[in-house]
Amino acid sequence: MKTRFFNMKTIKNKVISGCMILLLLGCVPVMAQQQSAVVTGTVVNEKSEVLSDVTVMIKAELTDESYSALTDKNGAFIFKKLKAGENYEFTVSYIGYETTIIKKYLVKKNESNSVLVRLQPKSSSLDEVIVTTALGIKRQKRSLGYATTELEGSKLTSAMSNNWTDALSGKVAGLNLVRSNGGPSGSNSIILRGENNITGSNEALVVVDGVVINNGSGRVTGTGYKAQADADSPSDYGSGLNDINPEDIASVSVLKGPAAAALYGQRGANGAVIITTKSGSKQTKGIGVSFNSDFSVEQSYRFPKFQYEYGQGNGNAKYYSYNNSVDGASTKGTSSAWGPKFNGQLYYQYDPATQAGGITRTPWIGYPGAVEDFFELGHTFTNSLALEGGNENTQIRFSATRADNSWIMPNTGYARNTFNISANHKVNDKLRLSSNIIYTDKNSKNLPAVGYNNQTVMYWTAFMQPNAPLSWIKDYWAKGKEGILQNYPFSSNPDNPYLISYEMLNKSVRNGITGNIMVNYAFTDVLNLMLRTSLDYAYEARSQQRPFDTEKFKEGMYRTQNIFSQELTTDFLLRYNPKINRTWTTSFSFGGSTLKNRYLEDEIRADMLLFPNIYNLANAKNQLIAIPYRSNYAVNSLYALANISFKNYLYLDVTGRNDWNSVLATPSSTSNASFFYPSMSMSAIVSDMVKLPKAVSFLKLRASYAGVGSGRNVPYLTSVGYVAQSVYPGGLANPTTLANLNLKPLYTSSFEVGTNVRLFNNRLEFDVALYKSNTTNQILSAGLDRATGANSAIVNAGEVENKGIEVQVNGRPFKGTREFNWNVFATFSANKNKVLSMTDDLPELQLQSGPQGASAVIAKVGGSIGALYGIGFQRAPDGQIIYKDGYAQRTTQMIYLGNVTPTWKLSIGNEFRYKRLRLSILFDGQYGGSAFSMTHASNMTQGKIKETLPGRDDGMIGKGVIDNGNNTFRPNDVKAADISLYYESVGARENAEGNTFKTDFIKFREFNLSYDIPVNMAKRLGLQKASVGLYGRNLMIWSKWPQFDPEFGTLNNGTIDKGLESSQFPSTRTIGIKLSVGI
Amino acid sequence: MKRCQLFPFLIALLVFSSCKKDFMELNKNPNTLERALPKTLLAPALTEIVKFNAKQAESFGNELMQVHIDMGGSNAKPYRYDIPTSLAIAPYNSWFLQIPNFRDIYSGALYRLGIDSLGHNKTYMAISLICEAWVMSLITDTYGDVPFTEAGQAKEQKFLPKFDSQESIYLGLFAKLEEANTLLKTNADFPVDEQAADPLYKGVALKWRKFGNSLYLRLLLRASAKSVSNAPAKISAIVLNTTDYPLIDNNDASAILRWTGTVPYDSPFATTKTAAWNTRGYTNFFINNLKLWNDPRLAKWVKKDANNQYTGVPSGFLPSDNPPKGSSRPNTLQTEPLLGNMLNYSEVQFMLAEAAARGWITGAAKTYYENGITSHMTLWGLTLPTGYLSSAPIAWKDTDNLEAKLEKIHLQKYYSLFFTDFQSWFEYRRTGHPILPQGNGLLNNGLMPARLMYPVYLQSSNGANLRDAITRQGPDDINTKVWWQKP
């Protein structure tokens, strides 16, 4: 096939003689001497991807006779019965692309006339961007009265992470990720636009090809344990959201406010993230195979600044002795490092060869780096193969991905297989069928336990002694007592970290299917019906095993959980798009859905084992304990949408939705179960309405109002029942979380105004949104005085106001050329949150509670829902810390320590392209947040970090004052008698203020360098296209946060808490390489 | 496809969507029960508290009272009177959470009584009252003024319970124990198939009655400095009329939840790994008395040190002194059934000995005192060594002054309260006995803490009522005396 390449103004001519008369069926005959000819063509974009529905106009240059055609699914168009020997002019136009005109195209006789048209994206294409909005409805961005952000799939895969949602960081104004920080399967909560919902689910809705996955496979389920010193530790098993293969994602559309997500109803109250996966297309070149390979290495960094100057010992210890010796009593039992200075002096120390005290004295020296060296380099190897193809009526895409991960903690990681098939079939002009199915199989041999607990590795990091190298603890069993007695030479509080890694396993096998089947039927050109059934299904088998002689399980433990989750949704949408006239365009939609959610979890426990090292339920020493849980709920909904546009520059959307949610039904009433809410939004393209200064290329104003009700998605909060006490035959107890018999839906009303303005021929773009939302009747879980007999109660309470601004800036400092292009983008968001009212029942709500109860997140009227309170320093009126006997004094009252939510977030990205080389760099940061750090407290009280070095030899006089007792103060001049007690007075976990730090940071978030191999070279390799890339993630953090990542979350049973850090895992930086080929 | 095939589906969907009538059934919790029979509630509530108390005794009570000390790397050091605010949370929370379970035993049994009028329903009601009085006394003796009349009513939407004065709590507890004693006059034991519901006494009414009255005696004695308790007269009346107020009169009737080793009745220490169990070293005070007396309990409770000696650590030592750990606890104690002690026969005898010594009852203090010692030995499967009771430090002397007598009684009582929640601390606060040595590493000016501070979280979850209580009782401080301690 001959092709001719046409650039914007390139025209090629050929003249051939001889023409024939072309007679069109039913048309008037024209010039009798001319011959008829056929012109076929294909329209592609700048990436050589075919474009369908492109308008191609052809006009004979002499006669002005013209025809038009649309390209089909394969980007192909055809004009039959043209006149050979005549010159034609092609006009090819498509939204988002520069209109391309091909002049003087000479149609040849008896020859296949074939044209390849390559469209270049319009620099000012933003006004015609197509956005996937709620319910999957595609709209022109200019018509929307609310803020959205769109990301191409490639933005998510250019620098891969274990959890693809990490790639959203810094790219969407107003998006906040709360990470569980829980290992290779770590979950993220996506929070959009502040927190209008004090507790409970304030995560954004996540929709994959029309399937909502939050509450099915996307549900984060806890192991029933809290992050701090509980009977066992939680592990993050991740959720189906992690398992989506980012290579399958075509685009992500982020709908931030309630107005945007109004059609998703109660579940969209916190915004929505809409993921569209790739679908197949007919191949014009090659065989439609693409292959991606990605290898990345993950390295831990930003460890606490451990000290290696003083060794193990209690306060003011003058010597060291492992076991009692002639030097003195044993000092091996303490967890602290307040012992003697390392001067190479000789002491009786641990002898790893005998696993006992050495019989000779050995030099007293520090062994720097033990904790750092415990962590390995993590690596992830991902290979993905996609096949696509089809014809005019049927297109299919299939992809298979395999990811193998080994994480930074020894013996942890996962392997994941993902298969995705997407099919489209046009049965006839009216009926179209499509289906998209994702199957995931994830297998984790061991996932780390998180939190501050004897059985976690991160707990151990604060207990390791500076006078011991890692090699001393690598043999984690006592010699000759393998499997029965663990070996850990120092304080008995932690378990040996190698024992934790290699023996205390948390396993998981998860199989999930997320998919839908959709039928589209076009009754007429203007009336269309969509019917769809979506299924989100997952089955997971988990187990936990603990060997003998561990901190919490002296005789071992084995537990299994079978977890089944299923959400089945059937919905329809009837769309009517009557054409009124050129001025007015309307569209009406009416839809409904019915959703059923089912969740089953069966846990079996053998909390003591008969024989060591055998992990099955037959090995239970006692009767097995069964802990079953079941839940069911349903939501039925009806909704309608009307879009009216005037002259394509004024747009109005009105929506209404009613939800019936079973979780709000009580044993005697369903009156609270139904709720209705409306939304209205407007968009005006001012630049099309009035003449603006030349500098302004585009100006859009938008405004919206939305009301959204929500009943949350947790069933059984409306009736009180006794809870089975599984270890006691026939045992029951009152619930510790109290239900609310009159639970009402919460209601958020939100106003938003915004503008999109583009200046200097579209080289600078601002998108600004201002919003204010008020949420009433919050459904909250509030901590109670336990004297009530319950831990917490579900209440309808309060009104919370959120006000904020989101700004997105795009710019092209240099006018792009074919050779060089530079794009800059930046996002800024700020949110202010205020509690306007509370309930009479509870004037203050304790939303989260920190370690040792010394700190808490408390909502009070006039305050914020992220307000952190805690015990702090006693201070003189001038703010100086009060000391007594040399030690800092603590308050008895909780004081305000800061806000766990940052005031603002900022990101700046740069993209450079030079010929085939692309470089992108992203920095982001946040300001104004604070958090409590348990890791810091633990390292302070145990003398493990450099911060505890001052005053070790010659005592410490804390900077502050002494209370004279008569409201006067004098400077502190008393030396603390015991240096360990001094640091405890300023840094113990009970002193929340002493361990609260700003979480402000700047991160070098992403770096990506890629090169497209020239087509000729690729062809020689038998490839259609190929590219290679090098990338990095989280390469640097600049922050005052004392260790690791200031952007942490704490996995606490089934939720990810903010602001209260409890033995976080190390922050990691990732460097990877990526290869993509197309065949 | 034809239109007519689609429309019925669409219409069906519409009809279904607007329907919510199944919701009441759908939102019925399949994981819980609406009602609970009294027999289902007792064992979990009681066992959880006894387990919790033993753990608290280990980590807090035994340190304050110089039984043993954590020589490992713990941050909290109660033995040095260094009481972090965090220590106050767990007892308050764990004890109060069981109050509704005990109360529901009463209301459930009362309801059953109306249906079947069986006598053992009254026994359940009495058990509920006794258990509540027992737990509430632990709470108020630890903190002072706490919620009582409005406690445990979250189900009635009472989220902000007012704090009652300790005086009114004590009077309320006396009333509950009187009512329990009256209810138990019916003397109706549990039917055979419900005996397993009571891990303490297998539903034997008389044993519960003895426990209730012995608890009454304990609380009267504790409030005896307060005239409103009318304790001397009431104690006398009880002792004179043990037909109407039977007391625990032998080891078998003692309130001890004996650990069987089988879940759920396994010792809370059974799962502690050996290395952690061994971190606790006994004190000089605890060991030296037993050594001095040549007491057989020494070998039962204490493991010799590496040098095959019984050695302890000094009281309240300075951290820099770093004394060697010395003797620790034998592994047999990890599964010892008797560490589930609540109120035993010997304690009753020592209470009566004190009442006699103070002249409130007519019996001979010496007899009670010696009974107390002997029965405690027997309880632990030991034989009283010959000459033990007549040896100089032990021998009762009627000629001793009251303080000397109280010291003797309370020193023995201290050992009989081995691993019994915080009882020896409460008794020390009341009487100052046994006299404990004071090391120079003690904080808080060497003053034994008089109470625990209220959990910090109450400042936000029940702030106004908490502040009222503090105004009434005194500053929220470990040195503020509770009502029965106040002069």
PDB file of C-alpha atoms in Angstrom, chain A residues 130-223:
ATOM      1  CA  ILE A 130     -13.671  15.165  26.636  1.00  0.00           C
ATOM      2  CA  VAL A 131     -14.153  14.217  30.248  1.00  0.00           C
ATOM      3  CA  THR A 132     -15.634  11.081  31.671  1.00  0.00           C
ATOM      4  CA  THR A 133     -18.098  12.323  34.259  1.00  0.00           C
ATOM      5  CA  ALA A 134     -20.353  10.600  36.727  1.00  0.00           C
ATOM      6  CA  LEU A 135     -21.963   7.377  35.491  1.00  0.00           C
ATOM      7  CA  GLY A 136     -19.416   7.256  32.711  1.00  0.00           C
ATOM      8  CA  ILE A 137     -21.105   9.991  30.686  1.00  0.00           C
ATOM      9  CA  LYS A 138     -18.585  11.637  28.370  1.00  0.00           C
ATOM     10  CA  ARG A 139     -18.809  15.398  28.233  1.00  0.00           C
ATOM     11  CA  GLN A 140     -16.929  18.314  26.804  1.00  0.00           C
ATOM     12  CA  LYS A 141     -14.922  19.822  29.586  1.00  0.00           C
ATOM     13  CA  ARG A 142     -16.037  23.319  28.665  1.00  0.00           C
ATOM     14  CA  SER A 143     -19.603  22.452  29.491  1.00  0.00           C
ATOM     15  CA  LEU A 144     -18.912  21.407  33.069  1.00  0.00           C
ATOM     16  CA  GLY A 145     -19.847  23.641  35.975  1.00  0.00           C
ATOM     17  CA  TYR A 146     -17.483  21.974  38.419  1.00  0.00           C
ATOM     18  CA  ALA A 147     -13.812  21.132  38.810  1.00  0.00           C
ATOM     19  CA  THR A 148     -12.341  17.980  37.347  1.00  0.00           C
ATOM     20  CA  THR A 149      -8.847  16.784  36.618  1.00  0.00           C
ATOM     21  CA  GLU A 150      -7.958  14.233  33.971  1.00  0.00           C
ATOM     22  CA  LEU A 151      -4.862  12.141  33.778  1.00  0.00           C
ATOM     23  CA  GLU A 152      -3.784   9.894  30.961  1.00  0.00           C
ATOM     24  CA  GLY A 153      -2.846   6.372  31.872  1.00  0.00           C
ATOM     25  CA  SER A 154       0.739   7.022  30.890  1.00  0.00           C
ATOM     26  CA  LYS A 155       1.023   9.503  33.759  1.00  0.00           C
ATOM     27  CA  LEU A 156       0.404   6.614  36.128  1.00  0.00           C
ATOM     28  CA  THR A 157       2.858   4.172  34.644  1.00  0.00           C
ATOM     29  CA  SER A 158       5.820   6.377  33.927  1.00  0.00           C
ATOM     30  CA  ALA A 159       7.131   5.937  37.468  1.00  0.00           C
ATOM     31  CA  MET A 160       5.547   2.870  38.964  1.00  0.00           C
ATOM     32  CA  SER A 161       4.956   2.178  42.613  1.00  0.00           C
ATOM     33  CA  ASN A 162       3.556  -0.884  44.393  1.00  0.00           C
ATOM     34  CA  ASN A 163       0.304   0.972  44.714  1.00  0.00           C
ATOM     35  CA  TRP A 164      -0.517   2.810  41.496  1.00  0.00           C
ATOM     36  CA  THR A 165      -2.594   5.404  43.366  1.00  0.00           C
ATOM     37  CA  ASP A 166       0.723   6.825  44.616  1.00  0.00           C
ATOM     38  CA  ALA A 167       1.090   8.265  41.139  1.00  0.00           C
ATOM     39  CA  LEU A 168      -1.852  10.596  41.768  1.00  0.00           C
ATOM     40  CA  SER A 169       0.226  12.547  44.299  1.00  0.00           C
ATOM     41  CA  GLY A 170       1.033  16.036  43.190  1.00  0.00           C
ATOM     42  CA  LYS A 171      -0.943  15.772  39.976  1.00  0.00           C
ATOM     43  CA  VAL A 172      -4.401  16.711  41.168  1.00  0.00           C
ATOM     44  CA  ALA A 173      -5.124  19.859  43.150  1.00  0.00           C
ATOM     45  CA  GLY A 174      -7.082  18.990  46.257  1.00  0.00           C
ATOM     46  CA  LEU A 175      -6.225  15.301  46.263  1.00  0.00           C
ATOM     47  CA  ASN A 176      -4.710  13.904  49.403  1.00  0.00           C
ATOM     48  CA  LEU A 177      -3.482  10.353  49.836  1.00  0.00           C
ATOM     49  CA  VAL A 178      -3.423   8.868  53.286  1.00  0.00           C
ATOM     50  CA  ARG A 179      -1.070   5.925  53.184  1.00  0.00           C
ATOM     51  CA  SER A 180      -1.162   3.070  55.614  1.00  0.00           C
ATOM     52  CA  ASN A 181       2.581   2.793  55.212  1.00  0.00           C
ATOM     53  CA  GLY A 182       1.919  -0.879  55.783  1.00  0.00           C
ATOM     54  CA  GLY A 183       4.345  -2.696  53.539  1.00  0.00           C
ATOM     55  CA  PRO A 184       4.266  -3.989  49.981  1.00  0.00           C
ATOM     56  CA  SER A 185       0.484  -4.231  49.907  1.00  0.00           C
ATOM     57  CA  GLY A 186       0.079  -0.914  51.658  1.00  0.00           C
ATOM     58  CA  SER A 187      -3.355   0.628  51.233  1.00  0.00           C
ATOM     59  CA  ASN A 188      -4.004   4.250  50.394  1.00  0.00           C
ATOM     60  CA  SER A 189      -7.105   6.246  51.188  1.00  0.00           C
ATOM     61  CA  ILE A 190      -7.878   8.823  48.540  1.00  0.00           C
ATOM     62  CA  ILE A 191      -9.275  11.963  50.133  1.00  0.00           C
ATOM     63  CA  LEU A 192     -10.557  14.741  47.918  1.00  0.00           C
ATOM     64  CA  ARG A 193     -11.047  18.288  49.015  1.00  0.00           C
ATOM     65  CA  GLY A 194     -10.524  18.149  52.770  1.00  0.00           C
ATOM     66  CA  GLU A 195     -12.572  16.121  55.125  1.00  0.00           C
ATOM     67  CA  ASN A 196     -16.222  16.916  55.268  1.00  0.00           C
ATOM     68  CA  ASN A 197     -16.983  13.736  57.105  1.00  0.00           C
ATOM     69  CA  ILE A 198     -15.396  13.649  60.534  1.00  0.00           C
ATOM     70  CA  THR A 199     -15.001   9.939  60.949  1.00  0.00           C
ATOM     71  CA  GLY A 200     -15.948   6.928  59.002  1.00  0.00           C
ATOM     72  CA  SER A 201     -15.505   6.753  55.340  1.00  0.00           C
ATOM     73  CA  ASN A 202     -14.453   9.990  53.782  1.00  0.00           C
ATOM     74  CA  GLU A 203     -12.646   8.319  50.977  1.00  0.00           C
ATOM     75  CA  ALA A 204     -13.403   9.196  47.403  1.00  0.00           C
ATOM     76  CA  LEU A 205     -15.471   6.784  45.400  1.00  0.00           C
ATOM     77  CA  VAL A 206     -13.335   4.681  43.088  1.00  0.00           C
ATOM     78  CA  VAL A 207     -15.038   3.537  39.913  1.00  0.00           C
ATOM     79  CA  VAL A 208     -13.426   1.194  37.420  1.00  0.00           C
ATOM     80  CA  ASP A 209     -15.305   1.044  34.115  1.00  0.00           C
ATOM     81  CA  GLY A 210     -18.537   1.750  35.918  1.00  0.00           C
ATOM     82  CA  VAL A 211     -17.850  -0.661  38.785  1.00  0.00           C
ATOM     83  CA  VAL A 212     -17.596   0.924  42.222  1.00  0.00           C
ATOM     84  CA  ILE A 213     -14.902  -0.972  44.026  1.00  0.00           C
ATOM     85  CA  ASN A 214     -14.639   0.727  47.417  1.00  0.00           C
ATOM     86  CA  ASN A 215     -16.865  -1.602  49.301  1.00  0.00           C
ATOM     87  CA  GLY A 216     -16.291  -4.827  47.477  1.00  0.00           C
ATOM     88  CA  SER A 217     -12.787  -5.809  46.583  1.00  0.00           C
ATOM     89  CA  GLY A 218     -11.567  -2.336  47.472  1.00  0.00           C
ATOM     90  CA  ARG A 219     -12.523  -2.668  51.111  1.00  0.00           C
ATOM     91  CA  VAL A 220      -9.606  -2.428  53.494  1.00  0.00           C
ATOM     92  CA  THR A 221     -10.226  -5.025  56.123  1.00  0.00           C
ATOM     93  CA  GLY A 222      -8.425  -5.109  59.404  1.00  0.00           C
ATOM     94  CA  THR A 223      -7.232  -8.071  61.336  1.00  0.00           C
TER      95      THR A 223
END
